[in-house]
């Protein structure tokens, strides 16, 4: 980076990729706003350390700090079309294999930033003064990038008119649990952005998975979600339909509760080695993975009777010598290969790596404004800077794609139902 011009792009950033990614700003109607958007993204890429408005404006000319503040916090441009254009560009260039939902906790000292509240954060295991957000990343073996953001607003921000007015929270925005925010995001991406659906990867170990899985099934969204087996509610065996398959009758009356010897024996018996690339250690690994069909309680129907949710349960053994699996995943990808489903689930590690190595350095947690619109504008600019980084040739990691394995899911003859 040039000492004379802080707005000079770093040497490892491709000017060609910068221009191509910044074409996503064309949906912003005013040319002056598009210009300040380019200045903001350039600053995110060039400035070292904390991305304050003053640091981002340095070298951009007189009055740049105020203009950038106006562009981010006050200007009424819509972030959604910019995100949609970015997502379509990434689909074409990076060919992602999954949409990975990644939670983000942004700790704060004060109480004025939009959405900040002292709240219990399961991932941290304590009460934290913070913002909680959900992001959706387009992910493949060679890279990932966030394309959509949702800020999970506590009720103290949505139920009080003075708080809404202070942060300029739109009237249609209400309090939203993080998991529901994620479901709304992926549904909008498929419906409004016109993206071809990819499996949604999500961690539901801290919540009951049935409501989220049921909603994804209803919206016809493929998924593979990590679960805590103790949170799964079983239902008695009976008539059922398999995900994506014709109606049939479940004749297997054996036990299938996750904690039972029956289901664990089935999973253990069905397991096969699956090769996958571990993005956290940058090494190829092999894990024993088994699968069995399970029926879960979906919720009351119009007749007051519980409706079955028929899914596939995957169990993985990090230590083949242990009887108990180390991971459990639920999926509605009943016709997919076991190895493909598990490798898709492990793309969450790719996102965790890129969040730590790329987005954190681009100021993903640095926005200090107080407006709801400003937060979304800043996150959109960070997504653009992230895309420029991962698409630049110097950042294109030569991650080997694991060879496909022909490890099918259990046939109907090995189906089990939770009882």
mmCIF file of C-alpha atoms in Angstrom:
data_model
loop_
_atom_site.group_PDB
_atom_site.id
_atom_site.type_symbol
_atom_site.label_atom_id
_atom_site.label_comp_id
_atom_site.label_asym_id
_atom_site.label_seq_id
_atom_site.Cartn_x
_atom_site.Cartn_y
_atom_site.Cartn_z
ATOM 1 C CA UNK A 1 0.000 0.000 0.000
ATOM 2 C CA UNK A 2 1.386 3.406 -0.953
ATOM 3 C CA UNK A 3 2.200 5.692 1.954
ATOM 4 C CA UNK A 4 1.246 8.713 -0.192
ATOM 5 C CA UNK A 5 -2.155 7.326 -1.166
ATOM 6 C CA UNK A 6 -3.968 5.283 1.483
ATOM 7 C CA UNK A 7 -6.667 4.496 -1.086
ATOM 8 C CA UNK A 8 -4.249 2.473 -3.225
ATOM 9 C CA UNK A 9 -5.326 -1.168 -3.407
ATOM 10 C CA UNK A 10 -2.995 -3.689 -1.754
ATOM 11 C CA UNK A 11 -0.707 -5.568 -4.146
ATOM 12 C CA UNK A 12 -2.508 -8.866 -3.620
ATOM 13 C CA UNK A 13 -5.854 -7.430 -4.760
ATOM 14 C CA UNK A 14 -6.655 -7.705 -8.462
ATOM 15 C CA UNK A 15 -7.884 -4.399 -10.000
ATOM 16 C CA UNK A 16 -9.842 -6.512 -12.512
ATOM 17 C CA UNK A 17 -11.685 -8.374 -9.760
ATOM 18 C CA UNK A 18 -12.224 -5.115 -7.886
ATOM 19 C CA UNK A 19 -13.950 -3.582 -10.918
ATOM 20 C CA UNK A 20 -16.010 -6.685 -11.622
ATOM 21 C CA UNK A 21 -17.264 -7.068 -8.063
ATOM 22 C CA UNK A 22 -17.977 -3.333 -7.737
ATOM 23 C CA UNK A 23 -20.298 -3.636 -10.737
ATOM 24 C CA UNK A 24 -22.815 -4.861 -8.135
ATOM 25 C CA UNK A 25 -23.164 -1.203 -7.114
ATOM 26 C CA UNK A 26 -24.895 -0.386 -10.398
ATOM 27 C CA UNK A 27 -28.260 -1.056 -8.737
ATOM 28 C CA UNK A 28 -27.678 2.064 -6.602
ATOM 29 C CA UNK A 29 -29.434 4.763 -8.645
ATOM 30 C CA UNK A 30 -27.239 7.811 -7.971
ATOM 31 C CA UNK A 31 -23.751 8.030 -9.457
ATOM 32 C CA UNK A 32 -22.345 9.953 -6.483
ATOM 33 C CA UNK A 33 -23.528 7.199 -4.133
ATOM 34 C CA UNK A 34 -21.904 4.559 -6.337
ATOM 35 C CA UNK A 35 -18.669 6.545 -6.212
ATOM 36 C CA UNK A 36 -18.711 6.717 -2.412
ATOM 37 C CA UNK A 37 -19.473 3.002 -2.336
ATOM 38 C CA UNK A 38 -16.295 2.368 -4.309
ATOM 39 C CA UNK A 39 -14.312 4.616 -1.949
ATOM 40 C CA UNK A 40 -15.711 2.740 1.068
ATOM 41 C CA UNK A 41 -14.855 -0.717 -0.298
ATOM 42 C CA UNK A 42 -11.421 0.471 -1.390
ATOM 43 C CA UNK A 43 -10.834 1.731 2.136
ATOM 44 C CA UNK A 44 -11.925 -1.581 3.681
ATOM 45 C CA UNK A 45 -9.342 -3.337 1.510
ATOM 46 C CA UNK A 46 -6.536 -0.813 1.977
ATOM 47 C CA UNK A 47 -6.744 0.385 5.585
ATOM 48 C CA UNK A 48 -4.940 -1.669 8.182
ATOM 49 C CA UNK A 49 -6.440 -2.088 11.627
ATOM 50 C CA UNK A 50 -9.830 -0.798 12.790
ATOM 51 C CA UNK A 51 -12.021 0.485 9.969
ATOM 52 C CA UNK A 52 -13.177 3.821 11.377
ATOM 53 C CA UNK A 53 -14.931 6.273 9.088
ATOM 54 C CA UNK A 54 -11.971 8.637 9.392
ATOM 55 C CA UNK A 55 -9.487 5.934 8.426
ATOM 56 C CA UNK A 56 -11.591 4.858 5.429
ATOM 57 C CA UNK A 57 -11.861 8.471 4.229
ATOM 58 C CA UNK A 58 -8.135 9.202 4.547
ATOM 59 C CA UNK A 59 -6.738 10.053 1.127
ATOM 60 C CA UNK A 60 -10.153 10.351 -0.520
ATOM 61 C CA UNK A 61 -10.243 14.145 -0.540
ATOM 62 C CA UNK A 62 -11.724 16.977 1.458
ATOM 63 C CA UNK A 63 -15.072 16.237 3.053
ATOM 64 C CA UNK A 64 -14.775 12.504 2.377
ATOM 65 C CA UNK A 65 -15.437 11.485 5.990
ATOM 66 C CA UNK A 66 -18.780 13.282 6.107
ATOM 67 C CA UNK A 67 -19.724 11.987 2.650
ATOM 68 C CA UNK A 68 -18.930 8.389 3.617
ATOM 69 C CA UNK A 69 -20.936 8.769 6.815
ATOM 70 C CA UNK A 70 -23.880 10.090 4.805
ATOM 71 C CA UNK A 71 -23.563 7.241 2.269
ATOM 72 C CA UNK A 72 -23.538 4.530 4.936
ATOM 73 C CA UNK A 73 -25.792 5.834 7.695
ATOM 74 C CA UNK A 74 -28.269 8.187 6.035
ATOM 75 C CA UNK A 75 -28.617 7.526 2.295
ATOM 76 C CA UNK A 76 -31.790 5.544 1.463
ATOM 77 C CA UNK A 77 -30.275 3.205 -1.129
ATOM 78 C CA UNK A 78 -31.509 -0.394 -0.905
ATOM 79 C CA UNK A 79 -28.852 -2.960 0.039
ATOM 80 C CA UNK A 80 -30.871 -5.973 -1.169
ATOM 81 C CA UNK A 81 -30.363 -5.500 -4.957
ATOM 82 C CA UNK A 82 -26.612 -5.022 -4.393
ATOM 83 C CA UNK A 83 -26.466 -8.269 -2.435
ATOM 84 C CA UNK A 84 -28.481 -10.069 -5.100
ATOM 85 C CA UNK A 85 -26.143 -8.897 -7.874
ATOM 86 C CA UNK A 86 -23.134 -9.983 -5.817
ATOM 87 C CA UNK A 87 -24.670 -13.409 -5.191
ATOM 88 C CA UNK A 88 -25.364 -13.973 -8.886
ATOM 89 C CA UNK A 89 -21.783 -12.969 -9.740
ATOM 90 C CA UNK A 90 -20.409 -15.423 -7.171
ATOM 91 C CA UNK A 91 -22.639 -18.229 -8.466
ATOM 92 C CA UNK A 92 -21.196 -17.676 -11.934
ATOM 93 C CA UNK A 93 -17.580 -17.261 -10.856
ATOM 94 C CA UNK A 94 -17.208 -19.518 -7.802
ATOM 95 C CA UNK A 95 -19.915 -22.163 -8.388
ATOM 96 C CA UNK A 96 -20.752 -22.627 -4.673
ATOM 97 C CA UNK A 97 -22.046 -25.989 -3.448
ATOM 98 C CA UNK A 98 -23.921 -24.821 -0.349
ATOM 99 C CA UNK A 99 -25.511 -21.888 1.449
ATOM 100 C CA UNK A 100 -23.943 -21.861 4.895
ATOM 101 C CA UNK A 101 -25.652 -20.003 7.735
ATOM 102 C CA UNK A 102 -23.029 -18.436 9.983
ATOM 103 C CA UNK A 103 -23.939 -16.657 13.245
ATOM 104 C CA UNK A 104 -21.985 -13.562 14.200
ATOM 105 C CA UNK A 105 -21.660 -12.111 17.698
ATOM 106 C CA UNK A 106 -20.408 -8.509 17.808
ATOM 107 C CA UNK A 107 -19.473 -7.478 21.336
ATOM 108 C CA UNK A 108 -19.996 -3.837 22.289
ATOM 109 C CA UNK A 109 -19.031 -1.618 25.195
ATOM 110 C CA UNK A 110 -21.949 0.820 25.059
ATOM 111 C CA UNK A 111 -25.706 0.428 24.609
ATOM 112 C CA UNK A 112 -26.386 2.766 21.681
ATOM 113 C CA UNK A 113 -25.576 0.639 18.615
ATOM 114 C CA UNK A 114 -28.713 -0.767 17.008
ATOM 115 C CA UNK A 115 -29.700 -4.168 18.409
ATOM 116 C CA UNK A 116 -27.217 -4.122 21.301
ATOM 117 C CA UNK A 117 -28.421 -5.813 24.475
ATOM 118 C CA UNK A 118 -26.997 -7.821 27.334
ATOM 119 C CA UNK A 119 -28.077 -11.290 26.252
ATOM 120 C CA UNK A 120 -27.238 -14.953 26.693
ATOM 121 C CA UNK A 121 -25.081 -16.239 23.840
ATOM 122 C CA UNK A 122 -25.016 -20.072 23.733
ATOM 123 C CA UNK A 123 -21.932 -20.210 21.505
ATOM 124 C CA UNK A 124 -19.976 -18.240 24.122
ATOM 125 C CA UNK A 125 -21.706 -19.721 27.149
ATOM 126 C CA UNK A 126 -22.343 -16.472 29.036
ATOM 127 C CA UNK A 127 -24.232 -13.187 28.999
ATOM 128 C CA UNK A 128 -22.616 -10.662 26.649
ATOM 129 C CA UNK A 129 -23.366 -7.059 25.734
ATOM 130 C CA UNK A 130 -23.556 -7.531 21.996
ATOM 131 C CA UNK A 131 -25.322 -7.552 18.657
ATOM 132 C CA UNK A 132 -26.306 -10.940 17.246
ATOM 133 C CA UNK A 133 -26.570 -11.444 13.514
ATOM 134 C CA UNK A 134 -27.026 -14.218 10.995
ATOM 135 C CA UNK A 135 -25.242 -14.298 7.654
ATOM 136 C CA UNK A 136 -25.690 -16.576 4.660
ATOM 137 C CA UNK A 137 -22.521 -17.516 2.790
ATOM 138 C CA UNK A 138 -22.136 -19.031 -0.665
ATOM 139 C CA UNK A 139 -19.549 -21.730 -0.018
ATOM 140 C CA UNK A 140 -17.437 -24.175 -1.990
ATOM 141 C CA UNK A 141 -14.185 -26.004 -1.358
ATOM 142 C CA UNK A 142 -12.119 -23.178 -2.841
ATOM 143 C CA UNK A 143 -13.734 -20.278 -1.012
ATOM 144 C CA UNK A 144 -16.798 -18.709 0.531
ATOM 145 C CA UNK A 145 -18.357 -15.260 0.770
ATOM 146 C CA UNK A 146 -21.211 -13.723 2.794
ATOM 147 C CA UNK A 147 -24.046 -12.392 0.639
ATOM 148 C CA UNK A 148 -26.930 -11.720 3.023
ATOM 149 C CA UNK A 149 -27.215 -10.380 6.539
ATOM 150 C CA UNK A 150 -29.936 -10.271 9.175
ATOM 151 C CA UNK A 151 -29.663 -8.434 12.486
ATOM 152 C CA UNK A 152 -31.527 -10.307 15.223
ATOM 153 C CA UNK A 153 -33.232 -7.489 17.118
ATOM 154 C CA UNK A 154 -34.194 -8.084 20.761
ATOM 155 C CA UNK A 155 -37.742 -7.142 21.762
ATOM 156 C CA UNK A 156 -36.467 -4.190 23.773
ATOM 157 C CA UNK A 157 -35.558 -2.601 20.435
ATOM 158 C CA UNK A 158 -38.711 -3.476 18.524
ATOM 159 C CA UNK A 159 -41.365 -2.955 21.234
ATOM 160 C CA UNK A 160 -40.384 0.588 22.196
ATOM 161 C CA UNK A 161 -41.180 3.376 19.768
ATOM 162 C CA UNK A 162 -38.368 5.623 21.056
ATOM 163 C CA UNK A 163 -35.785 2.881 20.383
ATOM 164 C CA UNK A 164 -37.161 2.207 16.911
ATOM 165 C CA UNK A 165 -37.138 5.895 16.086
ATOM 166 C CA UNK A 166 -33.615 6.399 17.416
ATOM 167 C CA UNK A 167 -32.208 3.616 15.196
ATOM 168 C CA UNK A 168 -34.560 4.279 12.235
ATOM 169 C CA UNK A 169 -35.853 0.698 12.340
ATOM 170 C CA UNK A 170 -38.421 0.207 9.532
ATOM 171 C CA UNK A 171 -41.989 -0.394 10.672
ATOM 172 C CA UNK A 172 -42.121 -3.834 9.014
ATOM 173 C CA UNK A 173 -39.053 -5.093 10.923
ATOM 174 C CA UNK A 174 -39.793 -6.924 14.171
ATOM 175 C CA UNK A 175 -37.966 -9.045 16.704
ATOM 176 C CA UNK A 176 -36.655 -12.168 15.031
ATOM 177 C CA UNK A 177 -34.918 -15.190 16.574
ATOM 178 C CA UNK A 178 -31.586 -15.808 14.784
ATOM 179 C CA UNK A 179 -32.707 -19.147 13.325
ATOM 180 C CA UNK A 180 -35.878 -17.632 11.862
ATOM 181 C CA UNK A 181 -33.823 -14.764 10.419
ATOM 182 C CA UNK A 182 -31.713 -17.364 8.614
ATOM 183 C CA UNK A 183 -34.744 -19.207 7.222
ATOM 184 C CA UNK A 184 -36.170 -15.921 5.935
ATOM 185 C CA UNK A 185 -32.845 -15.086 4.273
ATOM 186 C CA UNK A 186 -32.423 -18.333 2.367
ATOM 187 C CA UNK A 187 -36.071 -18.277 1.330
ATOM 188 C CA UNK A 188 -35.706 -14.758 -0.075
ATOM 189 C CA UNK A 189 -32.469 -15.659 -1.846
ATOM 190 C CA UNK A 190 -34.201 -18.489 -3.681
ATOM 191 C CA UNK A 191 -37.469 -16.662 -4.336
ATOM 192 C CA UNK A 192 -36.440 -13.070 -5.062
ATOM 193 C CA UNK A 193 -32.837 -13.331 -6.220
ATOM 194 C CA UNK A 194 -33.537 -16.170 -8.617
ATOM 195 C CA UNK A 195 -30.647 -18.291 -7.362
ATOM 196 C CA UNK A 196 -30.617 -21.985 -7.990
ATOM 197 C CA UNK A 197 -31.171 -23.691 -4.664
ATOM 198 C CA UNK A 198 -28.233 -25.230 -2.881
ATOM 199 C CA UNK A 199 -28.318 -27.214 0.378
ATOM 200 C CA UNK A 200 -28.514 -24.988 3.445
ATOM 201 C CA UNK A 201 -25.937 -25.872 6.112
ATOM 202 C CA UNK A 202 -26.806 -24.696 9.613
ATOM 203 C CA UNK A 203 -25.954 -25.445 13.243
ATOM 204 C CA UNK A 204 -29.088 -26.051 15.345
ATOM 205 C CA UNK A 205 -27.467 -27.628 18.378
ATOM 206 C CA UNK A 206 -28.612 -24.780 20.630
ATOM 207 C CA UNK A 207 -32.291 -24.931 19.650
ATOM 208 C CA UNK A 208 -35.045 -27.417 18.883
ATOM 209 C CA UNK A 209 -34.415 -28.431 15.248
ATOM 210 C CA UNK A 210 -37.935 -29.585 14.363
ATOM 211 C CA UNK A 211 -39.530 -26.147 13.739
ATOM 212 C CA UNK A 212 -36.672 -24.980 11.527
ATOM 213 C CA UNK A 213 -36.490 -28.275 9.610
ATOM 214 C CA UNK A 214 -40.270 -28.293 9.136
ATOM 215 C CA UNK A 215 -40.242 -24.780 7.722
ATOM 216 C CA UNK A 216 -37.377 -25.573 5.342
ATOM 217 C CA UNK A 217 -39.249 -28.684 4.162
ATOM 218 C CA UNK A 218 -42.418 -26.631 3.651
ATOM 219 C CA UNK A 219 -40.471 -24.076 1.615
ATOM 220 C CA UNK A 220 -38.866 -26.910 -0.403
ATOM 221 C CA UNK A 221 -35.357 -25.901 0.602
ATOM 222 C CA UNK A 222 -32.732 -28.691 0.803
ATOM 223 C CA UNK A 223 -30.701 -28.721 4.002
ATOM 224 C CA UNK A 224 -28.257 -30.505 6.266
ATOM 225 C CA UNK A 225 -28.262 -29.203 9.844
ATOM 226 C CA UNK A 226 -26.184 -30.149 12.844
ATOM 227 C CA UNK A 227 -28.234 -31.166 15.885
ATOM 228 C CA UNK A 228 -27.964 -32.150 19.508
ATOM 229 C CA UNK A 229 -29.505 -35.658 19.609
ATOM 230 C CA UNK A 230 -31.185 -34.940 22.956
ATOM 231 C CA UNK A 231 -33.306 -32.231 21.287
ATOM 232 C CA UNK A 232 -34.994 -34.620 18.842
ATOM 233 C CA UNK A 233 -38.598 -35.485 19.724
ATOM 234 C CA UNK A 234 -39.659 -38.940 18.432
ATOM 235 C CA UNK A 235 -43.050 -40.071 17.162
ATOM 236 C CA UNK A 236 -44.486 -43.595 16.853
ATOM 237 C CA UNK A 237 -44.006 -45.408 13.539
ATOM 238 C CA UNK A 238 -46.826 -45.226 11.012
ATOM 239 C CA UNK A 239 -47.719 -44.206 7.447
ATOM 240 C CA UNK A 240 -45.131 -41.840 6.072
ATOM 241 C CA UNK A 241 -43.607 -40.229 3.043
ATOM 242 C CA UNK A 242 -39.898 -40.096 2.527
ATOM 243 C CA UNK A 243 -38.363 -36.724 1.645
ATOM 244 C CA UNK A 244 -38.614 -36.309 -2.096
ATOM 245 C CA UNK A 245 -40.131 -39.773 -2.521
ATOM 246 C CA UNK A 246 -43.552 -41.378 -2.908
ATOM 247 C CA UNK A 247 -45.824 -42.305 -0.033
ATOM 248 C CA UNK A 248 -45.248 -45.651 1.615
ATOM 249 C CA UNK A 249 -45.706 -47.629 4.814
ATOM 250 C CA UNK A 250 -43.012 -47.993 7.438
ATOM 251 C CA UNK A 251 -42.890 -51.641 8.446
ATOM 252 C CA UNK A 252 -39.874 -51.365 10.686
ATOM 253 C CA UNK A 253 -41.121 -51.443 14.296
ATOM 254 C CA UNK A 254 -37.696 -51.461 15.947
ATOM 255 C CA UNK A 255 -36.452 -48.785 18.312
ATOM 256 C CA UNK A 256 -35.044 -45.642 16.741
ATOM 257 C CA UNK A 257 -34.779 -43.019 19.444
ATOM 258 C CA UNK A 258 -31.366 -41.387 19.024
ATOM 259 C CA UNK A 259 -30.249 -42.512 22.459
ATOM 260 C CA UNK A 260 -31.446 -46.075 21.987
ATOM 261 C CA UNK A 261 -29.277 -49.060 21.218
ATOM 262 C CA UNK A 262 -31.477 -49.785 18.200
ATOM 263 C CA UNK A 263 -30.743 -46.626 16.263
ATOM 264 C CA UNK A 264 -27.119 -46.407 17.310
ATOM 265 C CA UNK A 265 -26.635 -49.989 16.156
ATOM 266 C CA UNK A 266 -28.215 -49.128 12.803
ATOM 267 C CA UNK A 267 -26.007 -46.073 12.379
ATOM 268 C CA UNK A 268 -22.937 -48.015 13.453
ATOM 269 C CA UNK A 269 -23.733 -50.854 11.070
ATOM 270 C CA UNK A 270 -24.304 -48.507 8.118
ATOM 271 C CA UNK A 271 -21.160 -46.406 8.558
ATOM 272 C CA UNK A 272 -18.626 -46.085 5.775
ATOM 273 C CA UNK A 273 -15.422 -44.051 5.399
ATOM 274 C CA UNK A 274 -15.917 -40.628 3.800
ATOM 275 C CA UNK A 275 -12.964 -38.576 2.600
ATOM 276 C CA UNK A 276 -13.229 -34.804 2.975
ATOM 277 C CA UNK A 277 -11.028 -31.737 3.096
ATOM 278 C CA UNK A 278 -10.767 -30.142 6.534
ATOM 279 C CA UNK A 279 -10.483 -26.408 5.903
ATOM 280 C CA UNK A 280 -9.491 -25.670 9.486
ATOM 281 C CA UNK A 281 -6.350 -27.819 9.266
ATOM 282 C CA UNK A 282 -5.967 -27.749 5.454
ATOM 283 C CA UNK A 283 -5.633 -31.520 5.318
ATOM 284 C CA UNK A 284 -7.533 -34.438 3.800
ATOM 285 C CA UNK A 285 -9.316 -36.562 6.367
ATOM 286 C CA UNK A 286 -11.420 -39.700 6.451
ATOM 287 C CA UNK A 287 -14.372 -40.035 8.829
ATOM 288 C CA UNK A 288 -16.717 -42.965 9.434
ATOM 289 C CA UNK A 289 -20.270 -41.843 8.677
ATOM 290 C CA UNK A 290 -23.505 -43.786 9.026
ATOM 291 C CA UNK A 291 -27.080 -42.849 8.115
ATOM 292 C CA UNK A 292 -30.602 -43.964 8.930
ATOM 293 C CA UNK A 293 -34.055 -42.622 8.228
ATOM 294 C CA UNK A 294 -35.884 -41.137 11.215
ATOM 295 C CA UNK A 295 -39.349 -39.730 11.845
ATOM 296 C CA UNK A 296 -39.624 -36.650 14.056
ATOM 297 C CA UNK A 297 -42.520 -34.696 15.468
ATOM 298 C CA UNK A 298 -43.287 -31.859 13.081
ATOM 299 C CA UNK A 299 -46.072 -30.137 15.028
ATOM 300 C CA UNK A 300 -49.861 -30.219 15.320
ATOM 301 C CA UNK A 301 -51.897 -30.469 12.145
ATOM 302 C CA UNK A 302 -55.290 -28.907 11.517
ATOM 303 C CA UNK A 303 -56.823 -32.041 13.106
ATOM 304 C CA UNK A 304 -54.751 -31.655 16.251
ATOM 305 C CA UNK A 305 -52.623 -34.747 15.581
ATOM 306 C CA UNK A 306 -48.823 -34.527 15.306
ATOM 307 C CA UNK A 307 -47.496 -34.640 11.784
ATOM 308 C CA UNK A 308 -44.397 -36.685 11.011
ATOM 309 C CA UNK A 309 -41.247 -35.098 9.650
ATOM 310 C CA UNK A 310 -39.303 -37.793 7.804
ATOM 311 C CA UNK A 311 -35.611 -37.061 7.450
ATOM 312 C CA UNK A 312 -32.219 -38.722 7.274
ATOM 313 C CA UNK A 313 -29.999 -38.763 10.361
ATOM 314 C CA UNK A 314 -26.243 -38.820 9.791
ATOM 315 C CA UNK A 315 -23.806 -39.778 12.529
ATOM 316 C CA UNK A 316 -20.043 -39.295 12.267
ATOM 317 C CA UNK A 317 -17.273 -40.890 14.317
ATOM 318 C CA UNK A 318 -14.178 -38.714 14.612
ATOM 319 C CA UNK A 319 -12.694 -41.525 16.688
ATOM 320 C CA UNK A 320 -13.566 -44.886 15.067
ATOM 321 C CA UNK A 321 -12.736 -46.639 18.318
ATOM 322 C CA UNK A 322 -15.568 -44.960 20.219
ATOM 323 C CA UNK A 323 -19.097 -46.347 20.252
ATOM 324 C CA UNK A 324 -20.823 -42.952 20.417
ATOM 325 C CA UNK A 325 -20.744 -40.648 17.374
ATOM 326 C CA UNK A 326 -19.127 -37.214 17.708
ATOM 327 C CA UNK A 327 -21.549 -35.449 15.314
ATOM 328 C CA UNK A 328 -25.219 -35.736 14.352
ATOM 329 C CA UNK A 329 -26.756 -34.109 11.272
ATOM 330 C CA UNK A 330 -30.329 -34.086 9.940
ATOM 331 C CA UNK A 331 -31.024 -33.749 6.227
ATOM 332 C CA UNK A 332 -33.874 -33.958 3.722
ATOM 333 C CA UNK A 333 -31.442 -34.975 0.967
ATOM 334 C CA UNK A 334 -32.752 -38.530 0.983
ATOM 335 C CA UNK A 335 -31.688 -39.353 -2.571
ATOM 336 C CA UNK A 336 -28.135 -37.994 -2.241
ATOM 337 C CA UNK A 337 -25.011 -39.963 -1.523
ATOM 338 C CA UNK A 338 -23.914 -40.165 2.088
ATOM 339 C CA UNK A 339 -20.420 -38.874 1.303
ATOM 340 C CA UNK A 340 -21.741 -35.889 -0.638
ATOM 341 C CA UNK A 341 -24.095 -34.899 2.172
ATOM 342 C CA UNK A 342 -21.353 -35.091 4.811
ATOM 343 C CA UNK A 343 -18.838 -33.160 2.677
ATOM 344 C CA UNK A 344 -21.495 -30.504 2.143
ATOM 345 C CA UNK A 345 -21.986 -30.232 5.913
ATOM 346 C CA UNK A 346 -18.255 -29.724 6.420
ATOM 347 C CA UNK A 347 -18.283 -26.594 4.243
ATOM 348 C CA UNK A 348 -19.208 -24.834 7.480
ATOM 349 C CA UNK A 349 -15.500 -25.129 8.307
ATOM 350 C CA UNK A 350 -14.632 -23.282 5.113
ATOM 351 C CA UNK A 351 -16.878 -20.408 6.221
ATOM 352 C CA UNK A 352 -15.398 -20.317 9.723
ATOM 353 C CA UNK A 353 -11.931 -20.110 8.201
ATOM 354 C CA UNK A 354 -12.834 -17.312 5.768
ATOM 355 C CA UNK A 355 -14.651 -15.363 8.479
ATOM 356 C CA UNK A 356 -11.514 -15.420 10.636
ATOM 357 C CA UNK A 357 -8.934 -14.944 7.877
ATOM 358 C CA UNK A 358 -10.744 -12.514 5.569
ATOM 359 C CA UNK A 359 -13.885 -10.826 6.902
ATOM 360 C CA UNK A 360 -12.567 -10.052 10.381
ATOM 361 C CA UNK A 361 -9.677 -8.179 8.781
ATOM 362 C CA UNK A 362 -12.082 -6.242 6.563
ATOM 363 C CA UNK A 363 -13.962 -4.720 9.493
ATOM 364 C CA UNK A 364 -16.962 -7.010 9.792
ATOM 365 C CA UNK A 365 -17.280 -6.066 13.487
ATOM 366 C CA UNK A 366 -16.153 -2.427 13.210
ATOM 367 C CA UNK A 367 -19.345 -0.513 12.384
ATOM 368 C CA UNK A 368 -20.060 1.923 15.207
ATOM 369 C CA UNK A 369 -23.054 3.755 13.782
ATOM 370 C CA UNK A 370 -26.442 3.660 15.466
ATOM 371 C CA UNK A 371 -28.833 3.191 12.544
ATOM 372 C CA UNK A 372 -30.390 -0.052 11.315
ATOM 373 C CA UNK A 373 -29.893 1.018 7.698
ATOM 374 C CA UNK A 374 -26.255 1.939 8.354
ATOM 375 C CA UNK A 375 -25.503 -1.487 9.812
ATOM 376 C CA UNK A 376 -26.903 -3.210 6.715
ATOM 377 C CA UNK A 377 -25.061 -0.830 4.373
ATOM 378 C CA UNK A 378 -21.748 -1.485 6.135
ATOM 379 C CA UNK A 379 -22.213 -5.265 6.049
ATOM 380 C CA UNK A 380 -23.026 -5.102 2.331
ATOM 381 C CA UNK A 381 -19.783 -3.200 1.665
ATOM 382 C CA UNK A 382 -17.836 -5.770 3.724
ATOM 383 C CA UNK A 383 -19.367 -8.530 1.567
ATOM 384 C CA UNK A 384 -18.135 -6.756 -1.580
ATOM 385 C CA UNK A 385 -14.633 -6.339 -0.137
ATOM 386 C CA UNK A 386 -14.632 -10.004 0.906
ATOM 387 C CA UNK A 387 -15.636 -11.082 -2.618
ATOM 388 C CA UNK A 388 -12.852 -8.996 -4.160
ATOM 389 C CA UNK A 389 -10.366 -10.667 -1.819
ATOM 390 C CA UNK A 390 -11.381 -14.279 -2.376
ATOM 391 C CA UNK A 391 -11.730 -13.877 -6.148
ATOM 392 C CA UNK A 392 -8.299 -12.279 -6.563
ATOM 393 C CA UNK A 393 -5.808 -14.834 -7.985
ATOM 394 C CA UNK A 394 -3.377 -14.483 -5.074
ATOM 395 C CA UNK A 395 -6.118 -15.649 -2.692
ATOM 396 C CA UNK A 396 -7.391 -18.527 -4.815
ATOM 397 C CA UNK A 397 -6.329 -21.450 -2.612
ATOM 398 C CA UNK A 398 -5.520 -24.661 -4.394
ATOM 399 C CA UNK A 399 -7.761 -26.742 -2.183
ATOM 400 C CA UNK A 400 -8.100 -30.225 -3.626
ATOM 401 C CA UNK A 401 -11.678 -31.376 -4.100
ATOM 402 C CA UNK A 402 -12.247 -34.778 -2.465
ATOM 403 C CA UNK A 403 -12.948 -37.580 -4.872
ATOM 404 C CA UNK A 404 -16.586 -38.647 -5.000
ATOM 405 C CA UNK A 405 -17.499 -41.873 -3.257
ATOM 406 C CA UNK A 406 -20.329 -44.131 -4.131
ATOM 407 C CA UNK A 407 -21.664 -44.518 -0.577
ATOM 408 C CA UNK A 408 -25.438 -44.529 -0.843
ATOM 409 C CA UNK A 409 -27.822 -43.769 1.951
ATOM 410 C CA UNK A 410 -29.585 -46.742 3.525
ATOM 411 C CA UNK A 411 -32.137 -48.469 1.362
ATOM 412 C CA UNK A 412 -35.776 -48.681 2.412
ATOM 413 C CA UNK A 413 -35.034 -52.054 3.904
ATOM 414 C CA UNK A 414 -32.947 -50.411 6.644
ATOM 415 C CA UNK A 415 -35.315 -47.573 7.468
ATOM 416 C CA UNK A 416 -36.145 -46.916 11.110
ATOM 417 C CA UNK A 417 -38.678 -44.625 12.758
ATOM 418 C CA UNK A 418 -38.242 -42.786 16.020
ATOM 419 C CA UNK A 419 -40.469 -44.179 18.736
#
